[in-house]
Structures are given as C-alpha cells and as structure tokens.
PDB file of C-alpha atoms in Angstrom:
ATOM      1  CA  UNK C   1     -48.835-132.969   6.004  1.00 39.00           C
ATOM      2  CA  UNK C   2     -52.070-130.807   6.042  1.00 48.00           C
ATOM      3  CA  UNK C   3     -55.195-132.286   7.079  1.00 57.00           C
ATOM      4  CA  UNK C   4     -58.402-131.399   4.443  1.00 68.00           C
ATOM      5  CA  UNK C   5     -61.198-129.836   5.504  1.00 75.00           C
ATOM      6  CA  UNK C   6     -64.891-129.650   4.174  1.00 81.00           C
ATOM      7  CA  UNK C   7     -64.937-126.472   2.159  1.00 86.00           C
ATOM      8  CA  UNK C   8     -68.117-124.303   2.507  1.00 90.00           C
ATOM      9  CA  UNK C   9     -70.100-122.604  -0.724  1.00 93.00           C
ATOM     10  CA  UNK C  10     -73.154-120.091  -0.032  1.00 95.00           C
ATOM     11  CA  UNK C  11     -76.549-120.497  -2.293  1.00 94.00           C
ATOM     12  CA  UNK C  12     -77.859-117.533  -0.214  1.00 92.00           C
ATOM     13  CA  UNK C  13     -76.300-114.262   0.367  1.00 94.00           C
ATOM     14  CA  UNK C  14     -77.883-114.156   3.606  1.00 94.00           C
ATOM     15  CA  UNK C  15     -76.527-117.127   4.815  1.00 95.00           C
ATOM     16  CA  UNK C  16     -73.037-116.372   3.379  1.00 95.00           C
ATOM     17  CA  UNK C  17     -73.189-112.773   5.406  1.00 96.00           C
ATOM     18  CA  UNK C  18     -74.198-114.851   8.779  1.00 95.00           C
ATOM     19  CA  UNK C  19     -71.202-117.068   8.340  1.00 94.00           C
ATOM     20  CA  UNK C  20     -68.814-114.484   7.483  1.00 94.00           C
ATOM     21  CA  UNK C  21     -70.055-111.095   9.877  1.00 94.00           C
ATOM     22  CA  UNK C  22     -70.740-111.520  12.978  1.00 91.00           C
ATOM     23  CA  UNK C  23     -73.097-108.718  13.562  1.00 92.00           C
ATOM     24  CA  UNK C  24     -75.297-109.518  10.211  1.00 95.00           C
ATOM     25  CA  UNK C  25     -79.135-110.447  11.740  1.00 94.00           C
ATOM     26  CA  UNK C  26     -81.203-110.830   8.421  1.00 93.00           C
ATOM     27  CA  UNK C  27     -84.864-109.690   8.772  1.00 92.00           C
ATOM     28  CA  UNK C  28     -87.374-112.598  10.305  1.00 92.00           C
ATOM     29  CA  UNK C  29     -83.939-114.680  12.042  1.00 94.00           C
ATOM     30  CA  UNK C  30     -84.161-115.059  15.736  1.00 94.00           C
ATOM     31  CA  UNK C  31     -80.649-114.905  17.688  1.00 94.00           C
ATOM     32  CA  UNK C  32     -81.579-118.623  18.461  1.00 94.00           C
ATOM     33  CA  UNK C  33     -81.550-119.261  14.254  1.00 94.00           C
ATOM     34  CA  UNK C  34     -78.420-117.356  14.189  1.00 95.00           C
ATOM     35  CA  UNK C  35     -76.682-119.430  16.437  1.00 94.00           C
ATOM     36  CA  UNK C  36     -78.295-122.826  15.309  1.00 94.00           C
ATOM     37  CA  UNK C  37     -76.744-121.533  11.764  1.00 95.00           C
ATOM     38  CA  UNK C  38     -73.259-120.799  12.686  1.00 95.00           C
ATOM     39  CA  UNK C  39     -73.044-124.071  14.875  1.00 94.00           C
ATOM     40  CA  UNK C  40     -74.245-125.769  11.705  1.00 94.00           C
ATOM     41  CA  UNK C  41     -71.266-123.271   9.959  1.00 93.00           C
ATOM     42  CA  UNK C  42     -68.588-124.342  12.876  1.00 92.00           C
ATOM     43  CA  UNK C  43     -69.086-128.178  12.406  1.00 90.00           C
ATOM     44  CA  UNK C  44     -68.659-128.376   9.051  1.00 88.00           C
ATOM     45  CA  UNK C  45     -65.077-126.384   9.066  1.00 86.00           C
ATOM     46  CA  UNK C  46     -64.416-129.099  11.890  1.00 86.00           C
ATOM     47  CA  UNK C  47     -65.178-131.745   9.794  1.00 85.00           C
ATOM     48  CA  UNK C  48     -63.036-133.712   7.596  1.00 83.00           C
ATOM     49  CA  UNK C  49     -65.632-135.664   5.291  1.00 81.00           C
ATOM     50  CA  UNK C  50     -69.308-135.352   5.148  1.00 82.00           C
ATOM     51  CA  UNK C  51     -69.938-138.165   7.393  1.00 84.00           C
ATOM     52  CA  UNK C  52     -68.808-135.912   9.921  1.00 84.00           C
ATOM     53  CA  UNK C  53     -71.623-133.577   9.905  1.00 86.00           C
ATOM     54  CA  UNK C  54     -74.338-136.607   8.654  1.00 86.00           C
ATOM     55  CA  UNK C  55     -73.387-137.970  12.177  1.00 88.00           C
ATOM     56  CA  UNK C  56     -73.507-135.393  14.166  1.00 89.00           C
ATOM     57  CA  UNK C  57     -77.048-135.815  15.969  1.00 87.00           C
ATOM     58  CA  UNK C  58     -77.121-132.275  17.187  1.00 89.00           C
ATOM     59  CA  UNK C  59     -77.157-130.920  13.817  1.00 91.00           C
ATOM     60  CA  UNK C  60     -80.624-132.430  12.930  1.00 90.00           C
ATOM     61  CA  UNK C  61     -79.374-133.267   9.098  1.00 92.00           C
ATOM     62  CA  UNK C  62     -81.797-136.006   7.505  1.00 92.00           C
ATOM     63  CA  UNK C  63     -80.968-137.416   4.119  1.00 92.00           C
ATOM     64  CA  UNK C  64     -82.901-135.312   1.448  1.00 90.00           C
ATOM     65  CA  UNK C  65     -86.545-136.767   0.456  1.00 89.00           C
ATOM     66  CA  UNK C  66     -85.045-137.043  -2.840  1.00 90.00           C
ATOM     67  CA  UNK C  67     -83.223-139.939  -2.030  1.00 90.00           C
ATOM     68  CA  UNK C  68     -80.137-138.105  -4.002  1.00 92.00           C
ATOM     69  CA  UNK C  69     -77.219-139.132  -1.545  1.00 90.00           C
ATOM     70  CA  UNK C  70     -75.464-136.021  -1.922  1.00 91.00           C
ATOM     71  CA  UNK C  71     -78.410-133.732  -0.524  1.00 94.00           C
ATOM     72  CA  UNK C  72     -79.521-133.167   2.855  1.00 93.00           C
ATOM     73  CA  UNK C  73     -81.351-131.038   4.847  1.00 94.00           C
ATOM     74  CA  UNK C  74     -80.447-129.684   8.477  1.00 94.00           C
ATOM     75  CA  UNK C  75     -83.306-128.025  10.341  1.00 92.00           C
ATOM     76  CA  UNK C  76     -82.341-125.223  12.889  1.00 92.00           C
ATOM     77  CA  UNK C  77     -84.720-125.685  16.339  1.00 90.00           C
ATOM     78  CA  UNK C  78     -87.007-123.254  15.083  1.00 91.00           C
ATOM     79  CA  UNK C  79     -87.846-125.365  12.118  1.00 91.00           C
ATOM     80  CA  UNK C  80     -86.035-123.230   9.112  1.00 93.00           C
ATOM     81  CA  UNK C  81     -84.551-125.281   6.649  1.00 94.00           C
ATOM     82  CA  UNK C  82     -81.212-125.283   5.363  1.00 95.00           C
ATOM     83  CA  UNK C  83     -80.943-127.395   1.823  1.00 95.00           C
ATOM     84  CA  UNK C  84     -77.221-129.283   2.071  1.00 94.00           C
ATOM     85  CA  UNK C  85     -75.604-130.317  -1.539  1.00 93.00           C
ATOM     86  CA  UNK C  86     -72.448-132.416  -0.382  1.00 91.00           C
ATOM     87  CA  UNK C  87     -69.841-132.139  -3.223  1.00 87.00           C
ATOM     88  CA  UNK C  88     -66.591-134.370  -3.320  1.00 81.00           C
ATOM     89  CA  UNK C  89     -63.881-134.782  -5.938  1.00 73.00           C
ATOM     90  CA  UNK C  90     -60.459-136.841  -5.789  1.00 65.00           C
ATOM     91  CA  UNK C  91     -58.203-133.429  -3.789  1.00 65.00           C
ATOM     92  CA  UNK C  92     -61.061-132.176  -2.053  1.00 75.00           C
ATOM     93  CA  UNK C  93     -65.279-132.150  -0.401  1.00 82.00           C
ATOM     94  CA  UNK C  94     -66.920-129.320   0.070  1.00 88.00           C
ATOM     95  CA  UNK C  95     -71.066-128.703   1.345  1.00 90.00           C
ATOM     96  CA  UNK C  96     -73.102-125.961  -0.354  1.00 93.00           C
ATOM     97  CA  UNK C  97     -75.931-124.293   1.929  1.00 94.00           C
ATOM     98  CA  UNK C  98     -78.761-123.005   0.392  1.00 94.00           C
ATOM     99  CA  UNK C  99     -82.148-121.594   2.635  1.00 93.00           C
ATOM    100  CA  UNK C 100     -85.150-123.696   1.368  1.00 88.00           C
ATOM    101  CA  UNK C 101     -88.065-121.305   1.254  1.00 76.00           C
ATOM    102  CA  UNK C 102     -91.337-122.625   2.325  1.00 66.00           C
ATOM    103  CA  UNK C 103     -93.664-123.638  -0.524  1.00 55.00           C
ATOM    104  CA  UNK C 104     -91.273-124.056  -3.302  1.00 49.00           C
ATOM    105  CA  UNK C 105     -89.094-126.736  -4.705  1.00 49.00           C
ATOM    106  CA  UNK C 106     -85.185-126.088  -4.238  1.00 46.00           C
ATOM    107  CA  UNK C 107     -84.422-129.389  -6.008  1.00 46.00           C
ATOM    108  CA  UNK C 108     -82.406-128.500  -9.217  1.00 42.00           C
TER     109      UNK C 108
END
C-alpha cells in the first residue's frame, strides 16, 4: 500500500521553474531565496498532510491574516512571501504556491 503525498500546484511560473530546474535563478532572487524556496519545495513532497509543513518551525508558515484556514503564508529569511492555498479532497491534499507581490492583494 502506497503512502499519499502532498501534491504541489504553481501560481507563478517562476516559482514552478525553481522547483523543477535546478539552474533557473529568476531576476532579483538571492541563492539564499533559492534555497529557502526549494527547502520550502522539499518539505512539502515529504509531507503527508498539511499539518506537516504548518508544523514545521523552520519553514516560517503563519496562518493567513485572512483567517481562511486553508491559506498560509511562508516567508523565506529574506522576507519574500510565498502565499500557501492548502487544498484537500477525500483521495488526495495538495498546496498551491503563489509569490505575493508587495503592495497588492493576492486574496481571491
């Protein structure tokens, strides 16, 4: 018997590229923000249920000011935003990234 795993979906094409090509630096991203991101990438195809990553102190993911339980937000070290939607059905749960750009509203 298999064991699920948190699917991952891409907002951004820049963050999709960073997760799936390892030489892809997008213009403005540090090497530090690169590897904050893929960490934040590598935990959640280790993780079996969104608690996983919610607990995961290292990851610096606060519940969304929203107060919408399925959003979060994870902040690399360098203070970039990454905007989490958590998304879970009966046969599977899956996270959606999405870059939050400063000064606008990402909440749909």
């Amino acid at each position: 018997m298999g064991t699920r795993r948190v699917e991952r979906e891409y907002l951004d094409e820049d963050l999709r590229r960073l997760a799936t090509e390892t030489g892809f630096q997008p213009t403005g991203w540090s090497t530090q923000e690169i590897l904050d991101f893929r960490k934040l990438v590598q935990c959640t195809r280790a993780a079996l249920v969104d608690t996983d990553l919610r607990n995961m102190r290292m990851l610096r993911i606060r519940p969304d000011e929203s107060g919408d339980p399925s959003r979060a937000q994870a902040t690399l070290k360098s203070g970039r935003v990454i905007d989490l939607t958590f998304k879970t059905s009966d046969s599977r749960g899956a996270v959606a990234f999405e870059l939050v750009t400063p000064g606008t509203d990402t909440h749909r």
